[in-house]
Amino acid sequence: MFKKTLVSIIATAGIISSLGAETLKHDMGVLATSLSMVQRGFMINDRDKTIVLLADLKKNIYHTLGDNEKVIALLPEELKYKSRIAVNSGKMINTYIAEIEAIYYDKTLSPIKAQIEAQTALINIQVQCYKCHNLVRDWDKK
């Protein structure tokens, strides 16, 4: 009886861990696609579309990185202690999204200044993504 219970617990833990990994992989794919769409909006200079896409990115960031408990649940056991890094990166990304939105609505900026400031904020979003991946992701770091 004890062996069956132990095997059941181990199997359940393995399934949950596998589901967490698949969910994390899916959510990161959604974030990557969302960021790519924002970048495309910048590249084709479609400001209105970019603002809509930024709102989508913000929603996806909140869904994936907006809660420390959710991040902990998604990370493998050996990386759970790094959850705050991911959550903080999500907060910083939202700060940069807010900067871009403020620039979009600021009619006192010249078009070129607005473009440069918004692009700088976009680069800072990318930096946060790479920073989180470098510090949290489960790659061989030999």
C-alpha atoms as a PDB file:
ATOM      1  CA  MET A   1       0.000   0.000   0.000  1.00  0.00           C
ATOM      2  CA  PHE A   2       2.772   2.447   0.973  1.00  0.00           C
ATOM      3  CA  LYS A   3       4.686   1.686  -2.231  1.00  0.00           C
ATOM      4  CA  LYS A   4       1.613   2.382  -4.373  1.00  0.00           C
ATOM      5  CA  THR A   5       1.047   5.688  -2.593  1.00  0.00           C
ATOM      6  CA  LEU A   6       4.713   6.675  -2.950  1.00  0.00           C
ATOM      7  CA  VAL A   7       4.756   5.758  -6.647  1.00  0.00           C
ATOM      8  CA  SER A   8       1.534   7.705  -7.147  1.00  0.00           C
ATOM      9  CA  ILE A   9       2.969  10.796  -5.431  1.00  0.00           C
ATOM     10  CA  ILE A  10       6.177  10.619  -7.481  1.00  0.00           C
ATOM     11  CA  ALA A  11       4.239  10.157 -10.730  1.00  0.00           C
ATOM     12  CA  THR A  12       1.950  13.071  -9.892  1.00  0.00           C
ATOM     13  CA  ALA A  13       4.925  15.295  -9.065  1.00  0.00           C
ATOM     14  CA  GLY A  14       6.530  14.365 -12.369  1.00  0.00           C
ATOM     15  CA  ILE A  15       3.378  15.182 -14.307  1.00  0.00           C
ATOM     16  CA  ILE A  16       2.954  18.501 -12.498  1.00  0.00           C
ATOM     17  CA  SER A  17       6.607  19.370 -13.117  1.00  0.00           C
ATOM     18  CA  SER A  18       6.244  18.468 -16.790  1.00  0.00           C
ATOM     19  CA  LEU A  19       3.070  20.547 -17.071  1.00  0.00           C
ATOM     20  CA  GLY A  20       4.854  23.484 -15.409  1.00  0.00           C
ATOM     21  CA  ALA A  21       7.699  23.223 -17.910  1.00  0.00           C
ATOM     22  CA  GLU A  22       5.279  23.060 -20.834  1.00  0.00           C
ATOM     23  CA  THR A  23       3.267  25.997 -19.487  1.00  0.00           C
ATOM     24  CA  LEU A  24       6.432  28.033 -19.006  1.00  0.00           C
ATOM     25  CA  LYS A  25       7.616  27.179 -22.510  1.00  0.00           C
ATOM     26  CA  HIS A  26       4.218  28.166 -23.934  1.00  0.00           C
ATOM     27  CA  ASP A  27       4.046  31.413 -21.942  1.00  0.00           C
ATOM     28  CA  MET A  28       7.586  32.389 -22.974  1.00  0.00           C
ATOM     29  CA  GLY A  29       6.627  31.710 -26.600  1.00  0.00           C
ATOM     30  CA  VAL A  30       3.631  34.016 -26.221  1.00  0.00           C
ATOM     31  CA  LEU A  31       5.873  36.731 -24.734  1.00  0.00           C
ATOM     32  CA  ALA A  32       8.427  36.326 -27.531  1.00  0.00           C
ATOM     33  CA  THR A  33       5.720  36.613 -30.187  1.00  0.00           C
ATOM     34  CA  SER A  34       4.176  39.605 -28.446  1.00  0.00           C
ATOM     35  CA  LEU A  35       7.538  41.388 -28.243  1.00  0.00           C
ATOM     36  CA  SER A  36       8.266  40.577 -31.897  1.00  0.00           C
ATOM     37  CA  MET A  37       4.978  42.143 -32.904  1.00  0.00           C
ATOM     38  CA  VAL A  38       5.834  45.314 -30.950  1.00  0.00           C
ATOM     39  CA  GLN A  39       9.241  45.435 -32.630  1.00  0.00           C
ATOM     40  CA  ARG A  40       7.565  45.065 -36.012  1.00  0.00           C
ATOM     41  CA  GLY A  41       5.249  47.960 -35.163  1.00  0.00           C
ATOM     42  CA  PHE A  42       8.317  50.083 -34.461  1.00  0.00           C
ATOM     43  CA  MET A  43      10.041  48.969 -37.652  1.00  0.00           C
ATOM     44  CA  ILE A  44       7.103  49.799 -39.915  1.00  0.00           C
ATOM     45  CA  ASN A  45       6.504  53.022 -37.962  1.00  0.00           C
ATOM     46  CA  ASP A  46       2.889  52.231 -37.137  1.00  0.00           C
ATOM     47  CA  ARG A  47       2.526  54.118 -33.860  1.00  0.00           C
ATOM     48  CA  ASP A  48      -1.173  53.394 -33.336  1.00  0.00           C
ATOM     49  CA  LYS A  49      -0.745  49.660 -33.913  1.00  0.00           C
ATOM     50  CA  THR A  50       2.348  49.615 -31.685  1.00  0.00           C
ATOM     51  CA  ILE A  51       0.390  51.104 -28.773  1.00  0.00           C
ATOM     52  CA  VAL A  52      -2.229  48.362 -29.144  1.00  0.00           C
ATOM     53  CA  LEU A  53       0.509  45.719 -29.317  1.00  0.00           C
ATOM     54  CA  LEU A  54       2.200  47.175 -26.228  1.00  0.00           C
ATOM     55  CA  ALA A  55      -1.062  46.758 -24.315  1.00  0.00           C
ATOM     56  CA  ASP A  56      -1.097  43.117 -25.392  1.00  0.00           C
ATOM     57  CA  LEU A  57       2.528  42.668 -24.287  1.00  0.00           C
ATOM     58  CA  LYS A  58       1.683  44.240 -20.929  1.00  0.00           C
ATOM     59  CA  LYS A  59      -1.243  41.833 -20.488  1.00  0.00           C
ATOM     60  CA  ASN A  60       0.984  38.867 -21.374  1.00  0.00           C
ATOM     61  CA  ILE A  61       3.733  40.033 -19.014  1.00  0.00           C
ATOM     62  CA  TYR A  62       1.206  40.281 -16.199  1.00  0.00           C
ATOM     63  CA  HIS A  63      -0.191  36.828 -17.036  1.00  0.00           C
ATOM     64  CA  THR A  64       3.246  35.192 -16.958  1.00  0.00           C
ATOM     65  CA  LEU A  65       5.381  37.294 -14.599  1.00  0.00           C
ATOM     66  CA  GLY A  66       2.864  39.318 -12.608  1.00  0.00           C
ATOM     67  CA  ASP A  67       2.729  37.085  -9.561  1.00  0.00           C
ATOM     68  CA  ASN A  68       5.626  35.563  -7.645  1.00  0.00           C
ATOM     69  CA  GLU A  69       3.608  32.467  -6.677  1.00  0.00           C
ATOM     70  CA  LYS A  70       2.743  31.725 -10.317  1.00  0.00           C
ATOM     71  CA  VAL A  71       6.373  32.132 -11.369  1.00  0.00           C
ATOM     72  CA  ILE A  72       7.464  29.812  -8.551  1.00  0.00           C
ATOM     73  CA  ALA A  73       4.950  27.222  -9.742  1.00  0.00           C
ATOM     74  CA  LEU A  74       6.279  27.417 -13.305  1.00  0.00           C
ATOM     75  CA  LEU A  75       9.987  27.185 -12.531  1.00  0.00           C
ATOM     76  CA  PRO A  76      11.809  23.888 -12.035  1.00  0.00           C
ATOM     77  CA  GLU A  77      12.582  23.070  -8.398  1.00  0.00           C
ATOM     78  CA  GLU A  78      16.247  24.051  -8.678  1.00  0.00           C
ATOM     79  CA  LEU A  79      15.349  27.522 -10.041  1.00  0.00           C
ATOM     80  CA  LYS A  80      12.382  28.478  -7.858  1.00  0.00           C
ATOM     81  CA  TYR A  81      14.572  30.687  -5.674  1.00  0.00           C
ATOM     82  CA  LYS A  82      15.138  32.917  -8.738  1.00  0.00           C
ATOM     83  CA  SER A  83      11.460  33.772  -9.159  1.00  0.00           C
ATOM     84  CA  ARG A  84      11.907  37.336  -7.849  1.00  0.00           C
ATOM     85  CA  ILE A  85      14.301  38.073 -10.731  1.00  0.00           C
ATOM     86  CA  ALA A  86      11.580  37.161 -13.238  1.00  0.00           C
ATOM     87  CA  VAL A  87       8.905  39.143 -11.393  1.00  0.00           C
ATOM     88  CA  ASN A  88      11.176  42.190 -11.137  1.00  0.00           C
ATOM     89  CA  SER A  89      11.996  41.967 -14.848  1.00  0.00           C
ATOM     90  CA  GLY A  90       8.262  41.919 -15.554  1.00  0.00           C
ATOM     91  CA  LYS A  91       7.807  45.053 -13.440  1.00  0.00           C
ATOM     92  CA  MET A  92      10.641  46.808 -15.268  1.00  0.00           C
ATOM     93  CA  ILE A  93       9.172  45.848 -18.630  1.00  0.00           C
ATOM     94  CA  ASN A  94       5.867  47.368 -17.570  1.00  0.00           C
ATOM     95  CA  THR A  95       7.712  50.546 -16.540  1.00  0.00           C
ATOM     96  CA  TYR A  96       9.246  50.807 -20.017  1.00  0.00           C
ATOM     97  CA  ILE A  97       5.877  50.132 -21.655  1.00  0.00           C
ATOM     98  CA  ALA A  98       4.436  53.014 -19.609  1.00  0.00           C
ATOM     99  CA  GLU A  99       7.323  55.215 -20.824  1.00  0.00           C
ATOM    100  CA  ILE A 100       6.533  54.406 -24.445  1.00  0.00           C
ATOM    101  CA  GLU A 101       2.842  55.103 -23.877  1.00  0.00           C
ATOM    102  CA  ALA A 102       3.661  58.456 -22.243  1.00  0.00           C
ATOM    103  CA  ILE A 103       5.912  59.361 -25.171  1.00  0.00           C
ATOM    104  CA  TYR A 104       3.140  58.429 -27.613  1.00  0.00           C
ATOM    105  CA  TYR A 105       0.713  60.851 -25.964  1.00  0.00           C
ATOM    106  CA  ASP A 106       3.249  63.641 -25.337  1.00  0.00           C
ATOM    107  CA  LYS A 107       2.569  66.233 -28.033  1.00  0.00           C
ATOM    108  CA  THR A 108       5.450  68.468 -26.842  1.00  0.00           C
ATOM    109  CA  LEU A 109       8.127  66.094 -28.148  1.00  0.00           C
ATOM    110  CA  SER A 110       9.401  66.478 -31.678  1.00  0.00           C
ATOM    111  CA  PRO A 111       8.725  63.381 -33.805  1.00  0.00           C
ATOM    112  CA  ILE A 112      12.418  62.425 -33.923  1.00  0.00           C
ATOM    113  CA  LYS A 113      12.898  62.900 -30.158  1.00  0.00           C
ATOM    114  CA  ALA A 114       9.761  60.862 -29.469  1.00  0.00           C
ATOM    115  CA  GLN A 115      10.979  58.128 -31.786  1.00  0.00           C
ATOM    116  CA  ILE A 116      14.437  57.969 -30.185  1.00  0.00           C
ATOM    117  CA  GLU A 117      13.064  57.947 -26.629  1.00  0.00           C
ATOM    118  CA  ALA A 118      10.505  55.252 -27.468  1.00  0.00           C
ATOM    119  CA  GLN A 119      13.157  53.137 -29.189  1.00  0.00           C
ATOM    120  CA  THR A 120      15.404  53.468 -26.133  1.00  0.00           C
ATOM    121  CA  ALA A 121      12.568  52.218 -23.919  1.00  0.00           C
ATOM    122  CA  LEU A 122      12.004  49.316 -26.340  1.00  0.00           C
ATOM    123  CA  ILE A 123      15.694  48.403 -26.131  1.00  0.00           C
ATOM    124  CA  ASN A 124      15.387  48.496 -22.332  1.00  0.00           C
ATOM    125  CA  ILE A 125      12.522  45.989 -22.588  1.00  0.00           C
ATOM    126  CA  GLN A 126      14.775  43.689 -24.589  1.00  0.00           C
ATOM    127  CA  VAL A 127      17.556  44.125 -22.012  1.00  0.00           C
ATOM    128  CA  GLN A 128      15.152  43.020 -19.262  1.00  0.00           C
ATOM    129  CA  CYS A 129      14.196  39.938 -21.271  1.00  0.00           C
ATOM    130  CA  TYR A 130      17.825  38.953 -21.818  1.00  0.00           C
ATOM    131  CA  LYS A 131      18.769  39.753 -18.231  1.00  0.00           C
ATOM    132  CA  CYS A 132      16.038  37.485 -16.904  1.00  0.00           C
ATOM    133  CA  HIS A 133      16.944  34.720 -19.343  1.00  0.00           C
ATOM    134  CA  ASN A 134      20.627  34.951 -18.457  1.00  0.00           C
ATOM    135  CA  LEU A 135      19.989  34.852 -14.710  1.00  0.00           C
ATOM    136  CA  VAL A 136      17.047  32.465 -14.498  1.00  0.00           C
ATOM    137  CA  ARG A 137      16.915  30.175 -17.487  1.00  0.00           C
ATOM    138  CA  ASP A 138      18.057  26.592 -17.019  1.00  0.00           C
ATOM    139  CA  TRP A 139      20.985  26.537 -19.423  1.00  0.00           C
ATOM    140  CA  ASP A 140      24.315  24.860 -18.827  1.00  0.00           C
ATOM    141  CA  LYS A 141      26.418  27.621 -17.365  1.00  0.00           C
ATOM    142  CA  LYS A 142      29.817  26.034 -17.280  1.00  0.00           C
END
